[in-house]
Amino acid sequence: MPTLNKIRMALLGERRPAPEETVLPRLRTALTLFFALDGFLFAGWVVRIPAIKEHTGASAGDLGLALLGVSAGAVATMAVTGRLCRRFGSHPMTVLAAVLMSLGIALPALAGSALSLGLVLLVFGAAYGAINVAMNSAAVDLVAALRRPVMPSFHAAYSVGGMLGAGLGALIAGHLPADRHLFLLAATGLLVSAVAGRALLAHPAPRPAPRATTPASAAPRAGGRERRLVAVLGLIALCTSYGEGALADWGALHLQQDLSARPGVAAIGYSVFALAMTFGRLTGSALLERLGQTRLLVAGGATAAAGMLLGALAPSLWAALAGFAVTGLGLANTFPVAIGRAGELAGPGGVAAASTFGYGGMLLGPPAIGFLTDWFSLPVALTTVAALAAVSALIARTTREPARGPVVGGR
């Protein structure tokens, strides 16, 4: 009967497509939309912070404390989200977190004081942390099923979404009140979540290929090694995001204060860095296929270290801008590769742990640069970005580990 069925299908021209031929591209498109939405919403919120400060009447110090709500909510939620992804699946959690983030972005417009702003930002931050863990966990599974190193392309979508969100926010900030803008962002987020979420909810996350059987006596040692490697990958993510946070908050001031750039030109500094990072991520999959995970991490860290030394210590504006661009290219793929590798090793829990480290680096960078600036100078403080990038390259070089499961980047 199986032979007769095959003959019948051949005669009739019937063909039953393999699931990955139709499902995996749809899942990739849906996940790409969620990554872009995450960056779009977060950047849209950031550009309206000055208007929200004026609306709540918060002082600079009160606003700083309120903004910690985003960070606190994100860090507190990441580990929990990893456990929820294991229990309910990364696809439903991605959709749920996107809906919560879309609703949460409207809440700051309703705050009437710095205290209430801090409380609603806890909710927004919790959703932001949850969607980052959930969608990265889903991306890890999809990368394994595709057997192609496409993780950087998802993070490129986040960068593109962030640039679109910031650009649109800057264009309409003078024409639309903050509350209407945030409500518009919420509606956009809910619409995208509904459209892209259909694909994720219709199909479970692809199952990675089973690992080779491990002897029972070796299982505890393997688990301990994986936990240590996840921690190491988290440190690499921390070193990367430290530089991102530092340049976002201090790059323009360095150009204006130390190199006498006009305010408009100084503002270009972070744009140059962000554009270079976006370009680096768009080409990241090809680099992964060519270099492999370890060599890409080493090359990225070394490139970022050289670029930031130039950006921090160059005596001219254009040389500093070139340094910022090189730094962006170097840092572009270290975070997605580290998060992806952690997910390969330990699933959603690994993604959550490495993401928490990485987000911690983004929180640590700006205040650390501030303290070091008070003690030394801003150019000297910015060289710590180069130092940590070099450390990440050294860590990656000295902790080579054979890849397990599907090859998504080589060695």
C-alpha positions as a printed Julia matrix, in Angstrom:
411×3 Matrix{Float64}:
  0.0    0.0     0.0
  2.74   2.57    0.74
  4.23   1.82   -2.69
  0.84   2.22   -4.39
  0.28   5.51   -2.61
  3.65   6.8    -3.8
  2.87   5.79   -7.39
 -0.55   7.47   -7.17
  0.96  10.71   -5.86
  3.58  10.67   -8.64
  0.95  10.11  -11.35
 -1.35  12.82  -10.05
  1.47  15.26   -9.48
  0.58  15.51   -5.8
  3.26  16.67   -3.48
  3.02  16.99    0.27
  5.44  19.72    1.27
  7.66  19.14    4.26
  6.56  21.23    7.25
  9.73  23.3     7.29
  9.12  24.43    3.72
  6.08  26.44    4.75
  6.11  26.77    8.53
  9.69  27.83    9.25
  9.7   30.87    6.89
  6.42  32.03    8.41
  7.83  31.66   11.9
 10.96  33.55   10.92
  8.91  36.43    9.5
  6.71  36.56   12.59
  9.68  36.56   14.97
 11.41  39.24   12.92
  8.31  41.42   13.34
  8.34  40.89   17.1
 12.02  41.87   17.35
 11.36  44.98   15.26
  8.3   45.81   17.36
 10.33  45.55   20.57
 12.9   48.06   19.32
 10.22  50.31   17.83
  8.19  50.56   21.03
 11.15  51.03   23.34
 12.68  53.77   21.19
  9.29  55.45   20.88
  9.05  55.6    24.67
 12.6   56.92   25.1
 12.11  59.94   22.83
  9.09  61.03   24.91
 10.87  60.92   28.27
 11.41  64.73   28.32
  7.68  65.32   27.72
  6.73  62.81   30.42
  9.14  64.52   32.82
  7.41  67.84   32.19
  3.97  66.24   32.5
  4.73  64.68   35.9
  6.71  67.67   37.2
  9.53  65.35   38.26
 12.96  66.68   39.09
 16.01  65.2    37.38
 16.74  63.07   40.44
 13.15  61.87   40.76
 13.05  61.02   37.07
 16.26  59.02   37.39
 14.73  56.97   40.21
 11.52  56.48   38.26
 13.43  55.27   35.21
 15.04  52.59   37.35
 11.58  51.0    37.32
 12.17  49.85   33.73
 15.42  48.17   34.7
 14.11  46.67   37.92
 11.0   45.28   36.22
 13.04  43.77   33.38
 15.65  42.1    35.6
 13.01  40.76   37.98
 11.01  39.2    35.15
 13.7   37.59   33.02
 14.38  34.5    35.13
 10.65  33.93   35.68
  9.99  34.2    31.95
 12.57  31.5    31.26
 10.65  29.09   33.52
  7.31  30.09   31.97
  8.72  29.45   28.48
  9.72  25.94   29.51
  6.24  25.29   30.89
  3.96  27.0    28.37
  6.21  27.44   25.34
  8.16  30.4    23.99
  5.63  31.24   21.28
  2.63  31.96   23.55
  4.91  33.82   25.97
  6.26  36.01   23.16
  2.76  37.01   22.09
  1.61  37.61   25.67
  4.66  39.71   26.49
  4.23  41.78   23.31
  0.61  42.51   24.23
  1.62  43.5    27.77
  4.41  45.73   26.47
  2.02  47.39   24.02
 -0.43  48.1    26.82
  2.34  49.1    29.21
  3.76  51.77   26.93
  0.55  53.79   27.3
  0.74  53.81   31.1
  3.37  56.59   31.54
  0.95  59.01   29.88
 -1.47  58.38   32.77
  1.1   59.01   35.53
  0.63  62.19   37.49
  3.73  62.09   39.66
  7.25  60.68   39.74
  6.12  57.95   42.14
  3.27  56.77   39.95
  5.58  56.98   36.92
  8.05  54.67   38.62
  5.29  52.18   39.43
  3.91  52.04   35.89
  7.45  51.75   34.51
  7.87  48.62   36.63
  5.04  47.11   34.58
  6.49  48.32   31.3
  9.96  47.05   32.26
  8.57  43.66   33.26
  6.96  43.27   29.85
 10.15  44.45   28.13
 12.24  41.89   29.99
  9.7   39.14   29.32
  9.51  39.69   25.57
 13.29  39.76   25.24
 13.66  36.37   26.92
 10.65  34.8    25.19
 11.43  35.9    21.64
 15.13  35.07   21.98
 14.18  31.61   23.24
 11.87  31.17   20.25
 14.63  32.41   17.93
 17.12  29.89   19.36
 14.73  27.03   18.56
 14.07  28.38   15.07
 17.78  28.83   14.33
 18.35  25.19   15.31
 15.53  24.05   13.02
 16.75  26.17   10.1
 20.32  24.98   10.68
 21.53  28.41    9.59
 23.17  31.08   11.8
 20.42  33.69   11.42
 20.28  34.92   15.02
 21.99  38.24   14.14
 19.24  39.0    11.62
 16.66  39.05   14.41
 18.72  41.52   16.41
 19.2   43.57   13.26
 15.41  43.82   13.1
 15.44  45.12   16.69
 17.99  47.77   15.69
 16.01  48.78   12.61
 12.83  48.97   14.67
 14.61  51.15   17.21
 15.85  53.52   14.54
 12.36  53.78   13.02
 10.8   54.35   16.42
 13.29  57.06   17.35
 13.06  58.73   13.94
  9.27  58.75   13.9
  9.17  59.99   17.48
 11.53  62.83   16.68
  9.42  63.85   13.68
  6.1   63.97   15.5
  7.29  65.07   18.95
  6.6   68.71   18.11
  3.17  68.02   16.63
  1.61  65.34   18.84
  1.27  65.34   22.63
  3.08  62.57   24.46
 -0.11  60.84   25.59
 -1.48  60.57   22.05
  1.87  59.39   20.75
  2.11  56.66   23.39
 -1.5   55.58   22.78
 -0.71  55.39   19.06
  2.32  53.22   19.83
  0.14  50.98   22.0
 -2.38  50.53   19.18
  0.42  49.77   16.71
  1.89  47.21   19.09
 -1.42  45.44   19.59
 -2.04  45.34   15.83
  1.4   43.88   15.07
  1.04  41.4    17.93
 -2.28  40.21   16.53
 -0.95  39.82   12.98
  2.43  38.27   13.79
  1.1   36.34   16.77
 -1.2   34.22   14.6
  1.77  32.36   13.13
  3.41  31.79   16.5
  0.2   30.58   18.16
 -0.65  28.31   15.23
  2.62  26.4    15.43
  4.68  25.23   18.42
  8.36  26.02   18.58
 10.41  23.65   16.39
 12.08  20.94   18.42
 15.87  20.89   18.22
 17.56  17.71   17.09
 18.06  15.32   20.01
 21.48  15.22   21.56
 23.62  12.16   21.66
 22.89   9.97   24.64
 25.0   10.94   27.62
 26.02   8.35   30.22
 24.19   8.82   33.52
 27.46   9.25   35.4
 28.47  12.14   33.11
 25.14  13.99   33.31
 25.89  15.99   36.49
 29.27  17.07   35.13
 27.7   18.07   31.81
 25.05  20.13   33.6
 27.68  21.89   35.68
 29.79  22.65   32.61
 26.77  24.07   30.79
 25.92  26.34   33.71
 29.48  27.64   33.8
 29.46  28.25   30.06
 26.14  30.09   30.27
 27.65  32.31   32.97
 30.67  32.97   30.74
 28.4   33.83   27.81
 26.47  36.13   30.12
 29.71  37.94   30.95
 30.39  38.4    27.23
 26.88  39.83   26.83
 27.53  42.13   29.81
 30.74  43.46   28.29
 28.91  44.21   25.05
 25.87  45.91   26.56
 28.11  47.95   28.89
 29.5   49.62   25.8
 26.05  50.15   24.3
 24.76  51.84   27.43
 27.88  53.95   27.86
 27.85  55.27   24.3
 24.11  55.94   24.36
 24.39  58.13   27.47
 27.89  59.61   27.23
 28.96  59.54   23.58
 27.37  62.85   22.58
 28.68  64.59   25.71
 32.21  63.41   24.93
 32.04  64.84   21.42
 30.6   68.14   22.62
 32.62  68.61   25.78
 36.01  67.16   24.84
 36.11  67.76   21.08
 34.09  71.01   20.9
 31.45  69.6    18.56
 28.26  71.57   18.06
 25.2   70.01   19.74
 23.7   68.88   16.44
 26.94  67.25   15.34
 27.47  65.67   18.75
 24.06  64.03   18.51
 25.23  62.28   15.34
 27.73  60.28   17.39
 25.29  57.7    18.68
 23.52  57.57   15.3
 26.83  56.61   13.66
 27.34  53.91   16.29
 23.78  52.6    15.9
 23.93  52.56   12.09
 27.21  50.65   12.16
 25.76  48.16   14.63
 22.69  47.66   12.43
 24.86  47.08    9.36
 27.01  44.64   11.33
 23.98  42.64   12.39
 22.56  42.56    8.86
 25.8   40.93    7.73
 26.14  38.83   10.89
 24.74  35.6     9.48
 27.26  35.6     6.63
 30.08  36.31    9.09
 28.93  33.49   11.34
 28.94  31.05    8.45
 32.42  32.17    7.47
 34.09  32.59   10.86
 32.05  30.51   13.31
 30.92  31.53   16.78
 34.23  31.68   18.62
 36.2   33.54   15.99
 33.35  36.0    15.49
 33.23  36.73   19.24
 37.0   37.19   19.37
 37.12  39.35   16.24
 34.14  41.42   17.41
 35.63  42.1    20.83
 39.03  43.01   19.41
 37.48  45.29   16.77
 35.32  47.06   19.37
 38.31  47.52   21.66
 40.37  49.15   18.91
 37.44  51.29   17.79
 36.65  52.57   21.26
 40.26  53.46   21.99
 40.12  55.6    18.87
 36.7   57.02   19.75
 37.74  57.91   23.31
 41.26  59.22   22.77
 41.27  60.66   19.22
 42.12  64.37   19.13
 39.72  65.17   16.27
 35.96  64.9    15.88
 35.98  62.89   12.66
 38.46  60.38   14.01
 36.25  59.93   17.09
 33.19  59.37   14.89
 35.13  56.78   12.92
 36.0   55.11   16.22
 32.32  55.03   17.2
 31.48  53.37   13.87
 34.18  50.73   14.29
 32.97  50.08   17.83
 29.43  49.54   16.55
 30.66  47.05   13.97
 32.62  45.17   16.61
 29.84  44.99   19.18
 27.1   44.25   16.64
 27.05  40.46   16.85
 28.62  39.59   20.2
 25.37  39.96   22.13
 23.14  37.92   19.75
 25.78  35.21   19.39
 26.25  34.97   23.17
 22.5   34.82   23.81
 22.0   32.28   21.03
 24.78  30.03   22.32
 23.39  30.21   25.86
 20.02  29.13   24.49
 21.61  26.2    22.66
 23.22  25.04   25.89
 20.41  25.53   28.39
 17.2   26.49   26.57
 15.01  29.34   27.84
 16.77  29.26   31.21
 20.08  29.91   29.49
 18.6   32.77   27.48
 17.15  34.26   30.68
 20.43  33.99   32.59
 22.58  35.46   29.8
 20.02  38.2    29.11
 19.99  39.19   32.78
 23.78  39.53   32.7
 23.57  41.5    29.49
 20.88  43.85   30.72
 22.92  44.33   33.89
 25.79  45.55   31.75
 23.55  48.15   30.11
 22.55  49.35   33.58
 26.12  49.32   34.87
 27.69  51.23   31.99
 26.24  54.75   32.34
 26.71  55.18   36.12
 30.16  53.58   36.01
 31.23  56.02   33.31
 29.86  58.86   35.43
 31.83  57.88   38.54
 35.03  57.36   36.55
 34.55  60.73   34.85
 34.41  62.43   38.26
 37.6   60.66   39.32
 39.56  60.97   36.07
 38.02  62.33   32.86
 35.37  61.31   30.35
 37.85  60.11   27.69
 39.62  57.95   30.25
 36.28  56.61   31.52
 35.24  55.65   27.99
 38.35  53.52   27.6
 36.69  51.04   29.98
 34.4   50.17   27.06
 37.51  49.16   25.11
 38.87  47.25   28.11
 35.69  45.21   28.57
 35.44  44.53   24.83
 38.99  43.15   24.97
 38.03  41.07   28.01
 35.08  39.6    26.11
 37.41  38.62   23.25
 39.82  37.01   25.7
 37.01  35.11   27.43
 35.7   33.82   24.11
 39.19  32.75   23.04
 39.99  30.88   26.25
 36.65  29.06   26.69
 36.35  27.24   23.4
 33.77  24.49   23.66
 32.68  21.97   21.05
 29.3   22.91   19.61
 26.39  20.65   20.53
 23.18  19.92   18.72
 22.56  21.53   15.38
 25.38  23.57   13.95
 24.23  27.16   13.79
 27.51  28.92   13.47
 30.41  26.54   13.31
 33.62  26.97   15.23
